[in-house]
CSV table of C-alpha atoms in Angstrom, one decimal:
chain,number,residue,atom,x,y,z
A,4,UNK,CA,7.2,27.5,-43.1
A,5,UNK,CA,8.1,28.0,-39.5
A,6,UNK,CA,5.1,27.9,-37.1
A,7,UNK,CA,4.8,29.2,-33.6
A,8,UNK,CA,4.8,26.1,-31.3
A,9,UNK,CA,1.5,25.3,-29.9
A,10,UNK,CA,1.3,25.7,-26.1
A,11,UNK,CA,-0.6,22.9,-24.5
A,12,UNK,CA,-3.1,23.9,-21.9
A,13,UNK,CA,-2.2,23.2,-18.3
A,14,UNK,CA,-4.3,20.1,-18.1
A,15,UNK,CA,-2.5,18.6,-21.1
A,16,UNK,CA,1.0,18.9,-19.6
A,17,UNK,CA,1.5,15.6,-17.9
A,18,UNK,CA,4.7,13.7,-17.3
A,19,UNK,CA,5.3,11.1,-19.9
A,20,UNK,CA,7.9,8.3,-19.4
A,21,UNK,CA,7.9,7.3,-23.0
A,22,UNK,CA,7.5,10.6,-25.0
A,23,UNK,CA,6.8,8.8,-28.2
A,24,UNK,CA,3.3,8.1,-26.8
A,25,UNK,CA,2.2,11.2,-25.0
A,26,UNK,CA,-0.5,10.7,-22.3
A,27,UNK,CA,-3.0,13.6,-22.4
A,28,UNK,CA,-4.6,14.6,-19.1
A,29,UNK,CA,-8.1,14.3,-20.5
A,30,UNK,CA,-7.2,10.7,-21.5
A,31,UNK,CA,-5.3,9.6,-18.4
A,32,UNK,CA,-4.6,11.9,-15.5
A,33,UNK,CA,-2.7,9.2,-13.7
A,34,UNK,CA,1.0,8.3,-14.2
A,35,UNK,CA,1.4,5.5,-16.7
A,36,UNK,CA,4.4,3.3,-16.2
A,37,UNK,CA,4.0,1.3,-19.4
A,38,UNK,CA,2.5,3.8,-21.8
A,39,UNK,CA,3.0,1.7,-24.9
A,40,UNK,CA,-0.6,0.9,-24.5
A,41,UNK,CA,-2.3,4.0,-23.2
A,42,UNK,CA,-5.6,3.5,-21.4
A,43,UNK,CA,-8.2,6.3,-22.0
A,44,UNK,CA,-10.0,7.7,-19.1
A,45,UNK,CA,-13.3,6.8,-20.7
A,46,UNK,CA,-12.1,3.2,-20.6
A,47,UNK,CA,-10.3,3.0,-17.3
A,48,UNK,CA,-10.6,5.7,-14.6
A,49,UNK,CA,-8.1,4.1,-12.3
A,50,UNK,CA,-4.3,4.1,-12.2
A,51,UNK,CA,-2.9,1.6,-14.8
A,52,UNK,CA,0.4,0.0,-13.9
A,53,UNK,CA,0.9,-2.1,-17.1
A,54,UNK,CA,-2.0,-1.3,-19.4
A,55,UNK,CA,-1.5,-4.3,-21.7
A,56,UNK,CA,-5.0,-5.4,-20.7
A,57,UNK,CA,-7.5,-2.6,-21.3
A,58,UNK,CA,-10.8,-2.6,-19.5
A,59,UNK,CA,-13.9,-2.2,-21.6
A,60,UNK,CA,-15.8,1.1,-21.2
A,61,UNK,CA,-19.0,-0.9,-20.5
A,62,UNK,CA,-17.3,-2.4,-17.4
A,63,UNK,CA,-16.1,0.9,-16.0
A,64,UNK,CA,-17.5,4.3,-15.1
A,65,UNK,CA,-17.8,6.4,-18.3
A,66,UNK,CA,-17.6,10.1,-18.5
A,67,UNK,CA,-20.4,11.3,-20.7
A,68,UNK,CA,-20.7,14.6,-22.5
A,69,UNK,CA,-24.1,15.4,-20.9
A,70,UNK,CA,-22.8,14.8,-17.4
A,71,UNK,CA,-19.0,15.1,-17.3
A,72,UNK,CA,-18.7,15.1,-13.5
A,73,UNK,CA,-21.2,12.4,-12.7
A,74,UNK,CA,-20.3,8.8,-11.9
A,75,UNK,CA,-22.8,6.5,-13.7
A,76,UNK,CA,-24.6,3.9,-11.7
A,77,UNK,CA,-23.2,0.4,-11.9
A,78,UNK,CA,-25.0,-2.9,-11.6
A,79,UNK,CA,-23.8,-5.6,-9.2
A,80,UNK,CA,-22.1,-7.2,-12.1
A,81,UNK,CA,-20.2,-4.1,-13.0
A,82,UNK,CA,-16.5,-4.5,-12.6
A,83,UNK,CA,-13.4,-2.2,-12.7
A,84,UNK,CA,-10.0,-3.6,-13.6
A,85,UNK,CA,-7.4,-2.2,-11.3
A,86,UNK,CA,-4.2,-3.7,-12.5
A,87,UNK,CA,-2.7,-6.2,-15.0
A,88,UNK,CA,-3.1,-9.0,-12.5
A,89,UNK,CA,-6.9,-8.4,-12.9
A,90,UNK,CA,-7.7,-7.4,-9.4
A,91,UNK,CA,-11.4,-6.8,-9.9
A,92,UNK,CA,-13.7,-4.9,-7.5
A,93,UNK,CA,-17.5,-5.6,-7.8
A,94,UNK,CA,-20.2,-3.1,-6.9
A,95,UNK,CA,-21.1,-5.5,-4.0
A,96,UNK,CA,-17.8,-4.7,-2.3
A,97,UNK,CA,-16.2,-8.0,-3.0
A,98,UNK,CA,-12.9,-8.4,-4.8
A,99,UNK,CA,-11.3,-11.1,-7.0
A,100,UNK,CA,-7.5,-11.1,-6.9
A,101,UNK,CA,-6.3,-13.8,-9.4
A,102,UNK,CA,-2.7,-12.5,-9.1
A,103,UNK,CA,-2.8,-12.5,-5.3
A,104,UNK,CA,-4.5,-15.7,-4.3
A,105,UNK,CA,-2.0,-16.5,-1.5
A,106,UNK,CA,-0.9,-19.8,-3.2
A,107,UNK,CA,2.6,-18.4,-3.5
A,108,UNK,CA,2.8,-17.1,0.0
A,109,UNK,CA,5.9,-18.2,1.9
A,110,UNK,CA,5.9,-19.7,5.4
A,111,UNK,CA,7.9,-18.3,8.2
A,112,UNK,CA,11.2,-20.0,8.3
A,113,UNK,CA,15.0,-19.7,8.8
A,114,UNK,CA,16.4,-18.1,5.7
A,115,UNK,CA,19.5,-20.0,4.7
A,116,UNK,CA,21.0,-17.0,2.8
A,117,UNK,CA,20.7,-14.2,5.4
A,118,UNK,CA,20.4,-16.3,8.6
A,119,UNK,CA,17.2,-14.3,9.5
A,120,UNK,CA,14.5,-16.2,11.4
A,121,UNK,CA,10.8,-15.4,11.1
A,122,UNK,CA,7.6,-16.6,12.8
A,123,UNK,CA,3.9,-15.6,12.6
A,124,UNK,CA,1.9,-14.3,15.5
A,125,UNK,CA,-1.8,-13.7,15.9
A,126,UNK,CA,-2.8,-10.2,17.1
A,127,UNK,CA,-6.6,-10.3,16.8
A,128,UNK,CA,-7.8,-13.8,15.7
A,129,UNK,CA,-11.5,-12.7,15.6
A,130,UNK,CA,-10.7,-10.3,12.6
A,131,UNK,CA,-7.8,-12.2,11.1
A,132,UNK,CA,-5.1,-9.7,12.2
A,133,UNK,CA,-1.6,-11.1,12.4
A,134,UNK,CA,2.0,-10.2,11.8
A,135,UNK,CA,5.3,-11.8,10.9
A,136,UNK,CA,8.3,-11.3,13.2
A,137,UNK,CA,11.9,-11.2,11.9
A,138,UNK,CA,15.0,-11.8,14.0
A,139,UNK,CA,18.5,-11.4,12.6
A,140,UNK,CA,21.4,-13.6,13.4
A,141,UNK,CA,22.2,-12.9,17.0
A,142,UNK,CA,25.9,-12.6,17.9
A,143,UNK,CA,25.5,-11.1,21.4
A,144,UNK,CA,22.3,-12.1,23.3
A,145,UNK,CA,22.6,-9.0,25.5
A,146,UNK,CA,22.5,-6.5,22.6
A,147,UNK,CA,19.2,-4.6,22.0
A,148,UNK,CA,18.5,-4.0,18.4
A,149,UNK,CA,16.4,-1.3,16.6
A,150,UNK,CA,12.8,-2.3,16.0
A,151,UNK,CA,11.2,-1.9,12.6
A,152,UNK,CA,7.4,-2.0,12.2
A,153,UNK,CA,6.7,-2.5,8.5
A,154,UNK,CA,3.5,-2.0,6.5
A,155,UNK,CA,3.3,-3.6,3.0
A,156,UNK,CA,2.0,-1.8,-0.1
A,157,UNK,CA,-0.6,-2.7,-2.6
A,158,UNK,CA,-3.0,0.2,-2.9
A,159,UNK,CA,-4.9,-0.9,0.2
A,160,UNK,CA,-6.4,-3.7,-1.9
A,161,UNK,CA,-3.7,-6.2,-2.6
A,162,UNK,CA,-0.5,-7.9,-1.5
A,163,UNK,CA,0.5,-9.6,1.8
A,164,UNK,CA,3.3,-9.6,4.2
A,165,UNK,CA,3.6,-13.3,3.5
A,166,UNK,CA,4.1,-12.9,-0.2
A,167,UNK,CA,7.5,-13.7,-1.7
A,168,UNK,CA,8.0,-10.0,-2.5
A,169,UNK,CA,7.7,-8.8,1.0
A,170,UNK,CA,9.0,-11.9,2.9
A,171,UNK,CA,12.3,-11.8,1.0
A,172,UNK,CA,12.5,-8.0,1.2
A,173,UNK,CA,12.1,-8.1,5.0
A,174,UNK,CA,14.7,-10.9,5.3
A,175,UNK,CA,17.2,-8.6,3.4
A,176,UNK,CA,16.3,-5.5,5.3
A,177,UNK,CA,16.6,-7.2,8.7
A,178,UNK,CA,19.9,-8.8,7.8
A,179,UNK,CA,21.5,-5.7,6.4
A,180,UNK,CA,20.1,-3.4,9.1
A,181,UNK,CA,20.6,-5.8,12.0
A,182,UNK,CA,17.2,-5.0,13.3
A,183,UNK,CA,14.2,-6.8,14.7
A,184,UNK,CA,11.1,-6.4,12.5
A,185,UNK,CA,7.4,-6.7,12.7
A,186,UNK,CA,5.5,-6.9,9.4
A,187,UNK,CA,1.8,-6.3,9.8
A,188,UNK,CA,-0.8,-8.3,7.8
A,189,UNK,CA,-3.7,-5.8,7.9
A,190,UNK,CA,-7.1,-6.3,6.3
A,191,UNK,CA,-7.7,-5.1,2.7
A,192,UNK,CA,-10.4,-3.1,0.9
A,193,UNK,CA,-12.9,-3.3,-0.6
A,194,UNK,CA,-14.1,-6.1,1.8
A,195,UNK,CA,-12.7,-4.0,4.7
A,196,UNK,CA,-12.8,-0.4,3.6
A,197,UNK,CA,-10.6,2.2,5.3
A,198,UNK,CA,-10.1,2.9,8.1
A,199,UNK,CA,-10.0,-0.8,8.9
A,200,UNK,CA,-6.5,-1.1,7.6
A,201,UNK,CA,-5.4,1.9,9.8
A,202,UNK,CA,-7.1,0.4,12.9
A,203,UNK,CA,-5.4,-3.0,12.3
A,204,UNK,CA,-2.0,-1.4,12.1
A,205,UNK,CA,-2.6,0.7,15.2
A,206,UNK,CA,-3.7,-2.5,17.1
A,207,UNK,CA,-0.5,-4.2,16.0
A,208,UNK,CA,1.6,-1.2,17.2
A,209,UNK,CA,-0.2,-1.3,20.6
A,210,UNK,CA,0.5,-5.0,20.8
A,211,UNK,CA,4.2,-4.4,20.1
A,212,UNK,CA,4.3,-1.5,22.6
A,213,UNK,CA,2.9,-3.8,25.3
A,214,UNK,CA,6.4,-5.4,25.5
A,215,UNK,CA,8.0,-2.1,26.5
A,216,UNK,CA,7.5,-2.6,30.3
A,217,UNK,CA,8.3,-6.3,30.2
A,218,UNK,CA,6.1,-9.3,30.4
A,219,UNK,CA,4.9,-9.4,26.8
A,220,UNK,CA,4.1,-12.6,25.1
A,221,UNK,CA,6.8,-12.5,22.4
A,222,UNK,CA,10.3,-13.4,23.6
A,223,UNK,CA,12.0,-12.0,20.4
A,224,UNK,CA,10.6,-8.6,21.3
A,225,UNK,CA,11.3,-8.9,25.0
A,226,UNK,CA,14.8,-10.1,24.6
A,227,UNK,CA,16.2,-8.3,21.6
A,228,UNK,CA,14.1,-5.1,20.7
A,229,UNK,CA,15.2,-1.7,21.7
A,230,UNK,CA,12.0,0.2,22.3
A,231,UNK,CA,13.9,3.5,22.4
A,232,UNK,CA,14.7,3.0,18.7
A,233,UNK,CA,11.5,2.2,17.0
A,234,UNK,CA,11.0,2.9,13.3
A,235,UNK,CA,7.9,2.8,11.1
A,236,UNK,CA,8.3,2.0,7.4
A,237,UNK,CA,6.3,1.1,4.4
A,238,UNK,CA,6.0,1.4,0.6
A,239,UNK,CA,3.1,2.9,-1.4
A,240,UNK,CA,-0.1,2.4,0.6
A,241,UNK,CA,2.1,1.0,3.4
A,242,UNK,CA,4.0,4.3,3.5
A,243,UNK,CA,0.7,6.1,3.8
A,244,UNK,CA,-0.1,3.9,6.8
A,245,UNK,CA,3.3,4.5,8.3
A,246,UNK,CA,2.7,8.3,8.0
A,247,UNK,CA,-0.7,8.1,9.7
A,248,UNK,CA,0.7,5.8,12.5
A,249,UNK,CA,3.5,8.3,13.2
A,250,UNK,CA,1.0,11.1,13.5
A,251,UNK,CA,-1.2,9.0,15.8
A,252,UNK,CA,1.8,8.2,18.0
A,253,UNK,CA,1.9,12.0,18.7
A,254,UNK,CA,-1.5,12.2,20.3
A,255,UNK,CA,-2.3,8.7,21.6
A,256,UNK,CA,-0.7,6.7,24.4
A,257,UNK,CA,1.7,4.0,23.1
A,258,UNK,CA,3.0,2.5,26.2
A,259,UNK,CA,6.2,4.5,26.4
A,260,UNK,CA,8.3,3.4,23.4
A,261,UNK,CA,10.1,6.1,21.4
A,262,UNK,CA,9.5,6.6,17.7
A,263,UNK,CA,12.9,7.4,16.3
A,264,UNK,CA,12.0,7.7,12.6
A,265,UNK,CA,9.7,7.0,9.7
A,266,UNK,CA,10.7,5.6,6.3
A,267,UNK,CA,8.3,6.4,3.4
A,268,UNK,CA,9.1,4.5,0.2
A,269,UNK,CA,7.3,6.1,-2.8
A,270,UNK,CA,4.3,6.9,-0.6
A,271,UNK,CA,0.7,7.0,-1.8
A,272,UNK,CA,-1.4,9.9,-0.5
A,273,UNK,CA,-5.0,10.9,-1.3
A,274,UNK,CA,-6.8,13.6,0.7
A,275,UNK,CA,-10.3,15.0,1.0
A,276,UNK,CA,-9.3,18.3,-0.7
A,277,UNK,CA,-7.2,18.2,-3.9
A,278,UNK,CA,-3.8,19.8,-3.9
A,279,UNK,CA,-1.2,20.6,-6.6
A,280,UNK,CA,-1.7,18.6,-9.7
A,281,UNK,CA,-4.6,16.7,-8.2
A,282,UNK,CA,-6.9,19.6,-8.9
A,283,UNK,CA,-6.9,18.7,-12.6
A,284,UNK,CA,-8.2,15.2,-11.9
A,285,UNK,CA,-11.9,14.9,-12.9
A,286,UNK,CA,-14.4,14.4,-10.1
A,287,UNK,CA,-15.6,10.9,-11.2
A,288,UNK,CA,-12.1,9.6,-10.9
A,289,UNK,CA,-11.7,11.0,-7.4
A,290,UNK,CA,-15.0,9.4,-6.4
A,291,UNK,CA,-13.8,6.1,-7.7
A,292,UNK,CA,-10.6,6.2,-5.7
A,293,UNK,CA,-12.4,7.4,-2.6
A,294,UNK,CA,-14.8,4.4,-2.7
A,295,UNK,CA,-11.9,2.1,-2.1
């Protein structure tokens, strides 16, 4: 017998990449990239990238029937699994990042494939703020090249400009774009909650801008960067940072350089007030993300 198709309520209509396993909004309001193992919201209130490792409900905030919008208290030993690399954040604002230990980080070098040179510079040693500079193969020493200031992704809690992922990526971008680049190594949450990352990136921009009028400490910037063609770029959380830095350029003194453009690669945004589809996300999940 033919039946009228059931219309799912608005909160149930979520985008599913693998429709054979539908993710229900009450179970997971976040986009699931590997939904062959769906993580329920009661088990994991954070975005799951590859949920092959499911966090136990006892280790995460649990939504209870008696208090659906209340985030339960956690002990100092409580943990929340943030990604398949087991990035874990403790209640004491410390993090364990087994997949991002820094052991695989690459040193600055001359890349034999692209001919791009790189070197590391300290910006603020007292807080551990640094950056990696990239210079393409120079054919005419008198040419001034566009300047790219890049901010890596990682949800504000992981990754590094020195990791193979970003080091190799910047080598490729600099070679193909024939541009000078500065990739900022900003501090991460939860040890350094926002706005620490924003302030680090702004300090890096100010250091770069100090070369505009000449006399700066970095010869690569002095000799080869065109400060009338400056671009901010980043991916995910880094795109969020690039967006904020571009806005800040509009109302703070930067030393005279000209921001020519901003490149946002799958940017991650999270505001104080929910908009669009964010309005369907339960309050306890918003609180969890905001605590980062």
